[in-house]
C-alpha cells in the first residue's frame, strides 16, 4: 500500500499537536522540528527523517506550522518520491484564539509574540494545486466539538 503523508498547517496554538495526538498518533509516525529545538539544520534533519520513515514504509505526519508553500513543497516532493499520498490538514483557528492559548503556555512551549505575528503574516491556506491529493480544513468550532465530545 502507498504510504500516507499528512502535512499539518496552522498557527502556533491552533491545536495541531492536540489534533494529531487524537487522530493520527496511533497510525502515523510524528515528525516535528519541535522534537529537536536546538539543533542546527532542523529543516534538513526533518527532511532526512521523513525520507527514512517513508523508506521503511511508515505513514508520517509532519506537525509544524508549515505556514506557506515554501515549507510545504519539499515535504510534498519527498512524499512523491516515495509514491506516498499526501494531504494537508489545515487547523483553521482565529489568530486571537491562538495568541490567547500561546500566552497561557509556559517556558519553551510559549512562542514569542514576534514569532506569532510572523507566522500569521506568512500563513497561506494550503491548496490542492500545490500538489496535495487532498486538503482538509478543521475549523475552530468543529475542533471544539471534537475535543469535548
Ligand atoms: N480543540 C481545542 N479546544 C480548546 N483548546 C485546545 C484545543 N486544541 C488545543 N487546545 C489547547 O491549545 C493549546 C495549543 O494546542 P496545541 O495542540 O499544542 O497547538 P499547536 O500544536 O498548533 O501549537 C494547548 O494548550 C491545548 O490544550
Ligand atoms: Mg504543536
mmCIF file of C-alpha atoms and ligand atoms in Angstrom:
data_model
loop_
_atom_site.group_PDB
_atom_site.id
_atom_site.type_symbol
_atom_site.label_atom_id
_atom_site.label_comp_id
_atom_site.label_asym_id
_atom_site.label_seq_id
_atom_site.Cartn_x
_atom_site.Cartn_y
_atom_site.Cartn_z
ATOM 1 C CA UNK A 1 0.000 0.000 0.000
ATOM 2 C CA UNK A 2 1.145 3.547 -0.649
ATOM 3 C CA UNK A 3 2.388 5.307 2.453
ATOM 4 C CA UNK A 4 0.452 8.316 3.647
ATOM 5 C CA UNK A 5 1.935 11.695 4.473
ATOM 6 C CA UNK A 6 -0.067 14.303 6.372
ATOM 7 C CA UNK A 7 1.144 17.900 6.434
ATOM 8 C CA UNK A 8 -0.302 19.858 9.340
ATOM 9 C CA UNK A 9 -0.819 23.594 8.752
ATOM 10 C CA UNK A 10 -1.798 26.113 11.410
ATOM 11 C CA UNK A 11 -0.598 28.907 13.634
ATOM 12 C CA UNK A 12 1.179 28.098 16.894
ATOM 13 C CA UNK A 13 -1.562 27.385 19.413
ATOM 14 C CA UNK A 14 -4.126 26.410 16.792
ATOM 15 C CA UNK A 15 -4.284 22.881 18.170
ATOM 16 C CA UNK A 16 -2.277 20.899 15.620
ATOM 17 C CA UNK A 17 -0.450 18.680 18.088
ATOM 18 C CA UNK A 18 -3.637 18.050 20.051
ATOM 19 C CA UNK A 19 -5.408 17.037 16.844
ATOM 20 C CA UNK A 20 -2.518 14.801 15.804
ATOM 21 C CA UNK A 21 -2.499 13.089 19.203
ATOM 22 C CA UNK A 22 -6.227 12.431 18.941
ATOM 23 C CA UNK A 23 -6.352 11.315 15.307
ATOM 24 C CA UNK A 24 -3.024 10.168 13.952
ATOM 25 C CA UNK A 25 -0.613 9.235 16.715
ATOM 26 C CA UNK A 26 -1.651 5.579 16.621
ATOM 27 C CA UNK A 27 -1.132 5.166 12.905
ATOM 28 C CA UNK A 28 1.453 7.738 11.843
ATOM 29 C CA UNK A 29 5.000 8.490 12.916
ATOM 30 C CA UNK A 30 5.011 12.076 14.170
ATOM 31 C CA UNK A 31 7.773 14.264 12.777
ATOM 32 C CA UNK A 32 8.214 17.755 14.192
ATOM 33 C CA UNK A 33 11.031 20.238 14.374
ATOM 34 C CA UNK A 34 9.890 20.817 17.960
ATOM 35 C CA UNK A 35 11.455 17.451 18.800
ATOM 36 C CA UNK A 36 14.918 18.979 18.452
ATOM 37 C CA UNK A 37 14.511 22.669 19.271
ATOM 38 C CA UNK A 38 18.196 23.477 19.500
ATOM 39 C CA UNK A 39 19.656 21.596 16.627
ATOM 40 C CA UNK A 40 21.110 23.422 13.698
ATOM 41 C CA UNK A 41 19.790 22.427 10.320
ATOM 42 C CA UNK A 42 16.439 21.328 11.695
ATOM 43 C CA UNK A 43 14.896 21.716 8.286
ATOM 44 C CA UNK A 44 17.367 19.334 6.665
ATOM 45 C CA UNK A 45 17.106 16.955 9.578
ATOM 46 C CA UNK A 46 13.352 16.857 9.299
ATOM 47 C CA UNK A 47 13.580 16.064 5.606
ATOM 48 C CA UNK A 48 16.037 13.277 6.302
ATOM 49 C CA UNK A 49 13.830 11.756 8.990
ATOM 50 C CA UNK A 50 10.796 11.935 6.710
ATOM 51 C CA UNK A 51 12.738 10.243 3.931
ATOM 52 C CA UNK A 52 13.922 7.477 6.270
ATOM 53 C CA UNK A 53 10.494 6.777 7.731
ATOM 54 C CA UNK A 54 8.902 6.580 4.287
ATOM 55 C CA UNK A 55 11.725 4.300 3.203
ATOM 56 C CA UNK A 56 10.643 1.969 5.995
ATOM 57 C CA UNK A 57 7.071 2.089 4.793
ATOM 58 C CA UNK A 58 5.728 4.200 7.658
ATOM 59 C CA UNK A 59 2.864 6.657 7.419
ATOM 60 C CA UNK A 60 4.039 10.056 8.632
ATOM 61 C CA UNK A 61 2.521 13.280 9.906
ATOM 62 C CA UNK A 62 4.614 16.458 9.805
ATOM 63 C CA UNK A 63 3.484 18.518 12.772
ATOM 64 C CA UNK A 64 4.808 22.049 12.285
ATOM 65 C CA UNK A 65 3.174 25.342 11.411
ATOM 66 C CA UNK A 66 4.116 24.727 7.750
ATOM 67 C CA UNK A 67 2.658 28.165 7.009
ATOM 68 C CA UNK A 68 3.400 28.625 3.319
ATOM 69 C CA UNK A 69 4.015 26.687 0.111
ATOM 70 C CA UNK A 70 7.727 27.225 0.602
ATOM 71 C CA UNK A 71 7.797 24.992 3.685
ATOM 72 C CA UNK A 72 5.332 22.527 2.215
ATOM 73 C CA UNK A 73 6.899 21.983 -1.213
ATOM 74 C CA UNK A 74 9.906 19.929 -0.049
ATOM 75 C CA UNK A 75 7.628 17.704 2.046
ATOM 76 C CA UNK A 76 5.359 17.099 -0.932
ATOM 77 C CA UNK A 77 8.385 16.389 -3.086
ATOM 78 C CA UNK A 78 9.773 13.741 -0.704
ATOM 79 C CA UNK A 79 6.341 12.166 -0.335
ATOM 80 C CA UNK A 80 6.001 11.901 -4.105
ATOM 81 C CA UNK A 81 9.450 10.413 -4.448
ATOM 82 C CA UNK A 82 8.244 7.595 -2.194
ATOM 83 C CA UNK A 83 4.970 7.175 -4.050
ATOM 84 C CA UNK A 84 3.064 8.342 -0.983
ATOM 85 C CA UNK A 85 -0.297 10.014 -0.902
ATOM 86 C CA UNK A 86 -0.005 13.456 0.648
ATOM 87 C CA UNK A 87 -2.689 15.537 2.232
ATOM 88 C CA UNK A 88 -2.795 18.777 4.157
ATOM 89 C CA UNK A 89 -4.773 19.240 7.344
ATOM 90 C CA UNK A 90 -5.328 22.936 7.976
ATOM 91 C CA UNK A 91 -6.318 23.736 11.556
ATOM 92 C CA UNK A 92 -8.140 26.988 10.921
ATOM 93 C CA UNK A 93 -8.430 28.810 14.239
ATOM 94 C CA UNK A 94 -8.688 32.605 14.619
ATOM 95 C CA UNK A 95 -5.324 34.261 15.333
ATOM 96 C CA UNK A 96 -6.676 35.897 18.500
ATOM 97 C CA UNK A 97 -7.532 32.490 19.924
ATOM 98 C CA UNK A 98 -4.063 31.184 19.070
ATOM 99 C CA UNK A 99 -2.499 34.237 20.733
ATOM 100 C CA UNK A 100 -4.505 33.630 23.888
ATOM 101 C CA UNK A 101 -3.614 29.971 24.049
ATOM 102 C CA UNK A 102 0.016 30.725 23.409
ATOM 103 C CA UNK A 103 0.062 33.317 26.177
ATOM 104 C CA UNK A 104 -1.249 30.667 28.562
ATOM 105 C CA UNK A 105 1.726 28.415 27.849
ATOM 106 C CA UNK A 106 4.834 28.362 29.962
ATOM 107 C CA UNK A 107 8.536 28.011 29.283
ATOM 108 C CA UNK A 108 9.704 26.882 25.902
ATOM 109 C CA UNK A 109 6.275 25.998 24.697
ATOM 110 C CA UNK A 110 5.414 29.678 24.558
ATOM 111 C CA UNK A 111 6.277 31.256 21.217
ATOM 112 C CA UNK A 112 7.490 34.880 21.443
ATOM 113 C CA UNK A 113 4.912 37.393 20.275
ATOM 114 C CA UNK A 114 7.048 38.365 17.293
ATOM 115 C CA UNK A 115 7.062 34.746 16.207
ATOM 116 C CA UNK A 116 3.283 34.625 16.464
ATOM 117 C CA UNK A 117 2.923 37.696 14.276
ATOM 118 C CA UNK A 118 5.453 36.376 11.815
ATOM 119 C CA UNK A 119 3.567 33.108 11.444
ATOM 120 C CA UNK A 120 0.317 34.966 10.999
ATOM 121 C CA UNK A 121 1.779 37.071 8.207
ATOM 122 C CA UNK A 122 3.191 34.081 6.402
ATOM 123 C CA UNK A 123 0.158 31.827 6.649
ATOM 124 C CA UNK A 124 -1.217 30.776 3.279
ATOM 125 C CA UNK A 125 -4.012 28.202 3.453
ATOM 126 C CA UNK A 126 -2.932 25.005 1.718
ATOM 127 C CA UNK A 127 -4.370 24.327 -1.730
ATOM 128 C CA UNK A 128 -4.658 21.217 -3.872
ATOM 129 C CA UNK A 129 -2.685 22.893 -6.670
ATOM 130 C CA UNK A 130 0.454 22.798 -4.513
ATOM 131 C CA UNK A 131 0.430 19.071 -5.155
ATOM 132 C CA UNK A 132 -1.733 17.736 -2.357
ATOM 133 C CA UNK A 133 -4.091 14.865 -3.075
ATOM 134 C CA UNK A 134 -6.449 16.412 -0.587
ATOM 135 C CA UNK A 135 -6.827 19.382 1.707
ATOM 136 C CA UNK A 136 -8.908 19.014 4.864
ATOM 137 C CA UNK A 137 -9.865 22.007 6.959
ATOM 138 C CA UNK A 138 -10.507 21.586 10.671
ATOM 139 C CA UNK A 139 -12.470 24.587 11.810
ATOM 140 C CA UNK A 140 -12.410 26.104 15.255
ATOM 141 C CA UNK A 141 -15.995 25.135 16.021
ATOM 142 C CA UNK A 142 -15.637 21.555 14.900
ATOM 143 C CA UNK A 143 -12.314 21.123 16.688
ATOM 144 C CA UNK A 144 -14.017 22.196 19.877
ATOM 145 C CA UNK A 145 -16.921 19.845 19.404
ATOM 146 C CA UNK A 146 -14.439 17.151 18.583
ATOM 147 C CA UNK A 147 -12.428 17.548 21.763
ATOM 148 C CA UNK A 148 -15.357 17.964 24.150
ATOM 149 C CA UNK A 149 -17.447 15.254 22.531
HETATM 150 N N1 LIG B 1 -9.909 21.991 20.398
HETATM 151 C C1 LIG B 1 -9.361 22.684 21.372
HETATM 152 N N2 LIG B 1 -10.126 23.396 22.191
HETATM 153 C C2 LIG B 1 -9.571 24.110 23.185
HETATM 154 N N3 LIG B 1 -8.246 24.166 23.440
HETATM 155 C C3 LIG B 1 -7.457 23.457 22.656
HETATM 156 C C4 LIG B 1 -7.943 22.686 21.573
HETATM 157 N N4 LIG B 1 -6.901 22.105 20.933
HETATM 158 C C5 LIG B 1 -5.820 22.514 21.602
HETATM 159 N N5 LIG B 1 -6.122 23.311 22.624
HETATM 160 C C6 LIG B 1 -5.189 23.934 23.548
HETATM 161 O O1 LIG B 1 -4.499 24.938 22.837
HETATM 162 C C7 LIG B 1 -3.122 24.908 23.149
HETATM 163 C C8 LIG B 1 -2.330 24.670 21.892
HETATM 164 O O2 LIG B 1 -2.596 23.365 21.418
HETATM 165 P P1 LIG B 1 -1.505 22.581 20.580
HETATM 166 O O3 LIG B 1 -2.156 21.335 20.123
HETATM 167 O O4 LIG B 1 -0.247 22.459 21.342
HETATM 168 O O5 LIG B 1 -1.303 23.602 19.349
HETATM 169 P P2 LIG B 1 -0.177 23.638 18.221
HETATM 170 O O6 LIG B 1 0.431 22.286 18.165
HETATM 171 O O7 LIG B 1 -0.908 24.007 16.977
HETATM 172 O O8 LIG B 1 0.776 24.708 18.613
HETATM 173 C C9 LIG B 1 -2.943 23.845 24.210
HETATM 174 O O9 LIG B 1 -2.956 24.455 25.459
HETATM 175 C C10 LIG B 1 -4.150 22.953 24.025
HETATM 176 O O10 LIG B 1 -4.521 22.349 25.234
HETATM 177 MG MG1 LIG B 2 2.409 21.712 18.242
#
